[in-house]
CSV table of C-alpha atoms and ligand atoms in Angstrom, one decimal:
chain,number,residue,atom,x,y,z
L,1,UNK,CA,-24.0,-2.5,0.8
L,2,UNK,CA,-26.8,-0.2,2.0
L,3,UNK,CA,-30.3,-1.7,1.9
L,4,UNK,CA,-31.5,1.1,-0.5
L,5,UNK,CA,-31.4,0.3,-4.3
L,6,UNK,CA,-28.8,2.5,-5.8
L,7,UNK,CA,-28.9,3.4,-9.3
L,8,UNK,CA,-25.6,2.7,-11.1
L,9,UNK,CA,-24.0,5.3,-13.1
L,10,UNK,CA,-22.5,4.4,-16.5
L,11,UNK,CA,-18.7,4.3,-17.1
L,12,UNK,CA,-16.0,5.4,-15.4
L,13,UNK,CA,-15.2,9.1,-14.8
L,14,UNK,CA,-11.8,10.7,-14.2
L,15,UNK,CA,-11.9,13.6,-12.0
L,16,UNK,CA,-9.0,16.0,-11.4
L,17,UNK,CA,-10.3,18.5,-8.8
L,18,UNK,CA,-11.3,18.0,-5.2
L,19,UNK,CA,-14.4,20.4,-5.8
L,20,UNK,CA,-15.8,18.3,-8.5
L,21,UNK,CA,-15.1,15.0,-6.8
L,22,UNK,CA,-16.9,16.2,-3.7
L,23,UNK,CA,-19.9,17.4,-5.7
L,24,UNK,CA,-20.2,14.0,-7.5
L,25,UNK,CA,-19.9,12.2,-4.2
L,26,UNK,CA,-22.4,14.4,-2.7
L,27,UNK,CA,-25.0,13.5,-5.1
L,28,UNK,CA,-24.3,9.8,-5.0
L,29,UNK,CA,-24.5,9.9,-1.1
L,30,UNK,CA,-27.9,12.0,-1.1
L,31,UNK,CA,-29.0,8.9,-3.3
L,32,UNK,CA,-28.2,6.6,-0.4
L,33,UNK,CA,-24.9,5.2,-2.0
L,34,UNK,CA,-22.1,4.0,0.3
L,35,UNK,CA,-18.4,4.8,-0.6
L,36,UNK,CA,-15.2,2.8,-0.8
L,37,UNK,CA,-11.7,4.3,-1.5
L,38,UNK,CA,-8.8,2.6,-2.8
L,39,UNK,CA,-5.7,4.7,-2.5
L,40,UNK,CA,-3.1,4.0,-5.2
L,41,UNK,CA,-0.1,5.6,-7.0
L,42,UNK,CA,-1.2,4.1,-10.2
L,43,UNK,CA,0.8,1.8,-12.6
L,44,UNK,CA,-2.0,-0.6,-11.6
L,45,UNK,CA,-1.6,-4.4,-11.3
L,46,UNK,CA,-3.5,-7.3,-10.3
L,47,UNK,CA,-2.7,-6.5,-6.6
L,48,UNK,CA,-4.5,-3.2,-6.8
L,49,UNK,CA,-7.3,-4.9,-8.7
L,50,UNK,CA,-7.9,-7.2,-5.9
L,51,UNK,CA,-8.3,-4.3,-3.7
L,52,UNK,CA,-10.8,-2.7,-6.1
L,53,UNK,CA,-12.8,-5.9,-6.2
L,54,UNK,CA,-13.0,-5.9,-2.4
L,55,UNK,CA,-14.2,-2.3,-2.5
L,56,UNK,CA,-16.8,-3.4,-4.9
L,57,UNK,CA,-18.0,-5.9,-2.6
L,58,UNK,CA,-18.0,-3.5,0.4
L,59,UNK,CA,-19.7,-0.3,-1.2
L,60,UNK,CA,-21.9,1.1,-3.9
L,61,UNK,CA,-19.7,3.6,-5.2
L,62,UNK,CA,-15.8,2.9,-5.6
L,63,UNK,CA,-13.3,5.7,-5.9
L,64,UNK,CA,-9.8,4.8,-6.9
L,65,UNK,CA,-7.3,7.6,-6.4
L,66,UNK,CA,-4.2,7.7,-8.3
L,67,UNK,CA,-1.6,10.1,-6.9
L,68,UNK,CA,2.2,9.8,-7.0
L,69,UNK,CA,2.5,11.7,-3.7
L,70,UNK,CA,5.8,14.0,-3.8
L,71,UNK,CA,5.4,14.3,0.1
L,72,UNK,CA,6.3,10.6,0.7
L,73,UNK,CA,9.4,10.3,-1.5
L,74,UNK,CA,12.9,11.6,-0.3
L,75,UNK,CA,15.0,13.8,-2.5
L,76,UNK,CA,17.1,10.8,-3.7
L,77,UNK,CA,14.2,8.6,-4.4
L,78,UNK,CA,12.6,7.6,-7.3
L,79,UNK,CA,9.6,10.2,-7.7
L,80,UNK,CA,10.5,11.2,-11.1
L,81,UNK,CA,11.2,7.7,-12.2
L,82,UNK,CA,7.8,6.1,-10.7
L,83,UNK,CA,5.8,4.6,-13.5
L,84,UNK,CA,2.8,6.6,-14.6
L,85,UNK,CA,0.3,4.7,-16.8
L,86,UNK,CA,-3.0,6.8,-16.2
L,87,UNK,CA,-4.6,5.8,-19.5
L,88,UNK,CA,-4.2,2.1,-19.2
L,89,UNK,CA,-5.1,2.4,-15.4
L,90,UNK,CA,-8.5,3.9,-16.3
L,91,UNK,CA,-9.2,1.4,-19.0
L,92,UNK,CA,-8.6,-1.6,-16.6
L,93,UNK,CA,-10.6,0.2,-13.6
L,94,UNK,CA,-13.4,0.7,-16.2
L,95,UNK,CA,-13.8,-3.1,-16.7
L,96,UNK,CA,-14.0,-3.5,-12.8
L,97,UNK,CA,-17.0,-1.2,-12.5
L,98,UNK,CA,-15.1,1.4,-10.7
L,99,UNK,CA,-17.2,4.7,-10.9
L,100,UNK,CA,-14.8,7.4,-10.0
L,101,UNK,CA,-10.9,7.8,-10.5
L,102,UNK,CA,-9.5,10.7,-8.6
L,103,UNK,CA,-6.2,11.8,-10.5
L,104,UNK,CA,-5.3,15.1,-9.0
L,105,UNK,CA,-2.0,17.1,-9.8
L,106,UNK,CA,0.4,17.9,-7.1
L,107,UNK,CA,-0.7,21.6,-7.1
L,108,UNK,CA,-4.3,20.4,-6.6
L,109,UNK,CA,-3.2,18.5,-3.6
L,110,UNK,CA,-0.8,20.8,-2.3
L,111,UNK,CA,-1.7,24.3,-3.5
L,112,UNK,CA,0.4,26.0,-0.8
L,113,UNK,CA,3.5,23.8,-1.5
L,114,UNK,CA,4.6,20.8,0.3
L,115,UNK,CA,5.6,22.4,3.8
L,116,UNK,CA,2.2,22.6,5.1
L,117,UNK,CA,0.6,20.8,8.2
L,118,UNK,CA,1.4,17.1,8.4
L,119,UNK,CA,0.3,13.8,10.1
L,120,UNK,CA,3.4,12.6,12.2
L,121,UNK,CA,3.6,8.8,12.2
L,122,UNK,CA,5.2,8.4,15.6
L,123,UNK,CA,7.9,6.0,16.7
L,124,UNK,CA,6.9,3.0,14.8
L,125,UNK,CA,7.1,5.3,11.4
L,126,UNK,CA,10.8,5.8,12.1
L,127,UNK,CA,11.5,2.0,12.0
L,128,UNK,CA,12.2,-0.6,9.0
L,129,UNK,CA,10.9,1.4,5.8
L,130,UNK,CA,10.7,4.7,7.9
L,131,UNK,CA,14.6,4.1,8.8
L,132,UNK,CA,15.5,4.0,5.2
L,133,UNK,CA,13.2,6.4,3.9
L,134,UNK,CA,13.1,9.4,6.5
L,135,UNK,CA,9.8,11.3,6.5
L,136,UNK,CA,8.1,8.7,4.1
L,137,UNK,CA,5.3,7.5,6.5
L,138,UNK,CA,4.5,11.3,7.5
L,139,UNK,CA,4.1,12.0,3.7
L,140,UNK,CA,2.0,8.8,3.4
L,141,UNK,CA,-0.4,9.4,6.1
L,142,UNK,CA,-0.7,13.2,5.4
L,143,UNK,CA,-1.9,12.2,1.9
L,144,UNK,CA,-4.2,9.4,3.3
L,145,UNK,CA,-5.7,11.7,5.8
L,146,UNK,CA,-6.4,14.3,3.0
L,147,UNK,CA,-8.0,11.6,0.7
L,148,UNK,CA,-10.1,10.3,3.7
L,149,UNK,CA,-11.3,13.9,4.3
L,150,UNK,CA,-12.0,14.6,0.7
L,151,UNK,CA,-13.8,11.3,-0.4
L,152,UNK,CA,-15.3,10.7,3.1
L,153,UNK,CA,-15.6,6.9,2.4
L,154,UNK,CA,-17.3,4.4,4.8
L,155,UNK,CA,-14.2,2.1,3.7
L,156,UNK,CA,-10.9,2.4,2.6
L,157,UNK,CA,-9.0,-0.6,1.2
L,158,UNK,CA,-5.3,-1.3,1.5
L,159,UNK,CA,-3.0,-4.4,0.8
L,160,UNK,CA,-1.1,-6.4,3.3
L,161,UNK,CA,1.9,-6.2,0.9
L,162,UNK,CA,2.6,-2.8,2.6
L,163,UNK,CA,2.2,-4.1,6.2
L,164,UNK,CA,3.9,-1.1,8.1
L,165,UNK,CA,1.6,1.2,5.9
L,166,UNK,CA,-1.5,-0.8,7.1
L,167,UNK,CA,-0.2,-0.7,10.8
L,168,UNK,CA,0.2,3.0,10.7
L,169,UNK,CA,-2.9,3.8,8.6
L,170,UNK,CA,-5.0,1.8,11.4
L,171,UNK,CA,-3.4,3.5,14.3
L,172,UNK,CA,-4.0,6.9,12.6
L,173,UNK,CA,-7.8,6.0,12.3
L,174,UNK,CA,-7.7,5.0,16.0
L,175,UNK,CA,-5.7,8.0,17.3
L,176,UNK,CA,-7.5,10.6,15.3
L,177,UNK,CA,-10.9,8.9,15.6
L,178,UNK,CA,-11.5,9.1,11.9
L,179,UNK,CA,-15.0,7.7,10.8
L,180,UNK,CA,-14.3,4.9,8.6
L,181,UNK,CA,-13.3,1.1,8.4
L,182,UNK,CA,-10.0,-0.1,7.1
L,183,UNK,CA,-10.1,-3.2,5.0
L,184,UNK,CA,-7.1,-5.2,4.4
L,185,UNK,CA,-6.4,-7.6,1.3
L,186,UNK,CA,-3.8,-10.4,1.2
L,187,UNK,CA,-0.6,-9.7,-1.0
L,188,UNK,CA,-1.2,-10.9,-4.8
L,189,UNK,CA,1.8,-12.9,-5.8
L,190,UNK,CA,3.1,-14.1,-9.3
L,191,UNK,CA,3.2,-17.9,-9.7
L,192,UNK,CA,6.6,-18.2,-8.3
L,193,UNK,CA,6.0,-16.1,-5.3
L,194,UNK,CA,7.2,-12.7,-6.1
L,195,UNK,CA,4.9,-10.0,-4.7
L,196,UNK,CA,3.3,-7.9,-7.4
L,197,UNK,CA,4.7,-4.4,-7.2
L,198,UNK,CA,4.5,-1.4,-9.7
L,199,UNK,CA,8.3,-1.2,-9.4
L,200,UNK,CA,8.7,-4.9,-10.8
L,201,UNK,CA,8.7,-3.3,-14.2
L,202,UNK,CA,12.2,-2.0,-13.6
L,203,UNK,CA,13.7,-5.4,-13.0
L,204,UNK,CA,15.8,-6.9,-15.8
L,205,UNK,CA,15.6,-10.6,-16.4
L,206,UNK,CA,18.4,-11.6,-14.1
L,207,UNK,CA,17.1,-9.1,-11.5
L,208,UNK,CA,13.5,-10.6,-11.7
L,209,UNK,CA,15.2,-13.8,-10.7
L,210,UNK,CA,17.4,-12.4,-7.9
L,211,UNK,CA,14.1,-10.7,-6.5
L,212,UNK,CA,12.8,-14.1,-5.8
L,213,UNK,CA,15.1,-13.9,-2.7
L,214,UNK,CA,12.9,-11.8,-0.7
L,215,UNK,CA,9.9,-14.3,-0.8
L,216,UNK,CA,12.3,-17.3,-0.5
L,217,UNK,CA,13.8,-15.6,2.7
L,218,UNK,CA,10.2,-15.3,4.1
L,219,UNK,CA,9.5,-18.8,3.1
L,220,UNK,CA,12.4,-20.0,4.9
L,221,UNK,CA,11.4,-18.1,8.0
L,222,UNK,CA,8.0,-19.5,8.0
L,223,UNK,CA,9.3,-23.1,7.7
L,224,UNK,CA,11.8,-22.7,10.6
L,225,UNK,CA,9.5,-20.3,12.8
L,226,UNK,CA,8.8,-23.5,15.0
L,227,UNK,CA,12.4,-23.3,16.3
L,228,UNK,CA,12.1,-19.4,17.3
L,229,UNK,CA,12.9,-16.2,16.1
L,230,UNK,CA,16.7,-16.4,16.2
L,231,UNK,CA,16.6,-19.7,14.0
L,232,UNK,CA,14.2,-18.2,11.7
L,233,UNK,CA,16.2,-15.0,11.1
L,234,UNK,CA,19.3,-17.2,10.4
L,235,UNK,CA,17.4,-19.3,8.0
L,236,UNK,CA,16.0,-16.5,6.4
L,237,UNK,CA,19.4,-15.0,5.8
L,238,UNK,CA,20.7,-18.1,4.5
L,239,UNK,CA,17.9,-18.3,2.0
L,240,UNK,CA,18.3,-14.7,1.1
L,241,UNK,CA,21.8,-15.6,0.0
L,242,UNK,CA,24.6,-13.5,-1.5
L,243,UNK,CA,23.8,-12.1,-5.0
L,244,UNK,CA,25.5,-9.5,-7.2
L,245,UNK,CA,23.7,-6.3,-7.1
L,246,UNK,CA,21.4,-7.4,-4.5
L,247,UNK,CA,21.5,-5.8,-1.0
L,248,UNK,CA,19.4,-6.9,2.2
L,249,UNK,CA,18.1,-3.6,3.8
L,250,UNK,CA,16.3,-5.3,6.9
L,251,UNK,CA,14.6,-8.5,7.7
L,252,UNK,CA,12.9,-8.5,11.1
L,253,UNK,CA,10.3,-10.5,12.8
L,254,UNK,CA,8.0,-8.3,14.6
L,255,UNK,CA,4.9,-8.6,16.9
L,256,UNK,CA,1.7,-7.8,14.8
L,257,UNK,CA,0.1,-5.8,17.6
L,258,UNK,CA,3.0,-3.5,18.1
L,259,UNK,CA,5.3,-3.9,15.0
L,260,UNK,CA,8.2,-4.0,17.3
L,261,UNK,CA,10.8,-6.8,17.2
L,262,UNK,CA,9.7,-9.9,19.1
L,263,UNK,CA,11.6,-11.2,22.1
L,264,UNK,CA,13.9,-14.0,21.8
L,265,UNK,CA,11.4,-16.4,23.4
L,266,UNK,CA,8.2,-15.4,21.7
L,267,UNK,CA,5.6,-17.8,20.4
L,268,UNK,CA,2.6,-17.5,18.3
L,269,UNK,CA,1.8,-15.4,15.3
L,270,UNK,CA,4.4,-13.0,14.3
L,271,UNK,CA,5.2,-10.8,11.2
L,272,UNK,CA,8.4,-11.2,9.0
L,273,UNK,CA,9.2,-8.1,7.3
L,274,UNK,CA,11.9,-7.7,4.4
L,275,UNK,CA,13.3,-5.2,2.3
L,276,UNK,CA,16.2,-5.3,-0.4
L,277,UNK,CA,17.6,-3.4,-3.2
L,278,UNK,CA,17.7,-5.6,-6.3
L,279,UNK,CA,19.8,-3.3,-8.7
L,280,UNK,CA,18.4,0.1,-8.5
L,281,UNK,CA,15.0,-1.0,-7.4
L,282,UNK,CA,13.9,-1.2,-3.9
L,283,UNK,CA,11.4,-3.9,-3.0
L,284,UNK,CA,9.6,-5.0,0.1
L,285,UNK,CA,7.6,-8.1,1.2
L,286,UNK,CA,6.2,-9.6,4.2
L,287,UNK,CA,4.5,-12.8,5.6
L,288,UNK,CA,2.7,-13.9,8.7
L,289,UNK,CA,4.6,-16.6,10.5
L,290,UNK,CA,3.9,-18.8,13.6
L,291,UNK,CA,6.5,-18.9,16.1
L,292,UNK,CA,6.8,-22.1,18.0
X,1,AMP,P1,0.7,1.7,-4.3
X,1,AMP,O1,0.0,2.1,-5.7
X,1,AMP,O2,2.0,0.8,-4.5
X,1,AMP,O3,0.8,2.6,-3.5
X,1,AMP,O4,-0.3,0.6,-3.6
X,1,AMP,C1,-1.6,1.0,-3.5
X,1,AMP,C2,-2.3,0.0,-2.6
X,1,AMP,O5,-2.2,-1.4,-3.3
X,1,AMP,C3,-1.6,-0.4,-1.3
X,1,AMP,O6,-2.6,-0.6,-0.2
X,1,AMP,C4,-0.7,-1.6,-1.5
X,1,AMP,O7,-0.6,-2.1,-0.2
X,1,AMP,C5,-1.5,-2.3,-2.4
X,1,AMP,N1,-0.9,-3.3,-3.1
X,1,AMP,C6,0.3,-3.0,-3.9
X,1,AMP,N2,0.8,-4.3,-4.2
X,1,AMP,C7,-0.1,-5.3,-3.8
X,1,AMP,C8,0.0,-6.7,-3.8
X,1,AMP,N3,0.7,-7.4,-4.8
X,1,AMP,N4,-0.9,-7.3,-3.3
X,1,AMP,C9,-2.1,-6.7,-2.7
X,1,AMP,N5,-1.9,-5.3,-2.6
X,1,AMP,C10,-1.0,-4.6,-3.1
């Protein structure tokens, strides 16, 4: 927080244009307020709210963006099916003291259509999520860079749930010398370990049970990590098991510094990343493990 006393403004305001948002933020900045941005695609849950709470601790003004970014969805993906619950999202954000919700249309964000200048994620952007979702990370980084330029926040808050996203955003900030700090909040989970996700609402009861295979595989990797990466991968595969309608996309153990797969004799902290399709719903999760 800045040392200056900043007058709070009443209520949560929903803004749909870049020009209006910039105008409001210029006024707040002139009054000495610091700004934190929480980028989201809406359908908000407790995981997003943890990011908002962290943003409130960091800055005077919290901007939550709600934008289902078409650029990061492939042609066969769930752009049209992605849940949109703007009214409920705004109500919840109001109770958390969020000053501004930025909910632009696709035409506001991409007035010239989607084939404009893009940020390229580089080699790591083609691995894991990027291998299954070509172009996803270029689209994600492009919209995040646009949001950073529109809001010009001192802080932007992201969830560890999307570990590869966090890695690539941090790298973009370094590579392009973007003038803000990236904050990362631990993954918020259900009582039984399932990572909260906007897509969980698509799971039927049986699928909801099957979806525990992701966090259970991560748990098995963590427990056997002492014995090295090969054993951890084997235990994870066994814990994931065979389920009707569930398909493991990848389970990898990577170096947190490079996001590349660890060597067979690696020791120390590593990141286990998992993605799987449960019915028609694709879920991801990850966990820090300690290789012995
Ligand atoms: P999304 O709306 O899915 O694009 O997510 C917006 C932000 O919320 C991203 O930084 C996510 O990593 C974060 N997020 C999503 N789910 C969780 C969770 N269960 N715990 C913590 N952060 C999360």
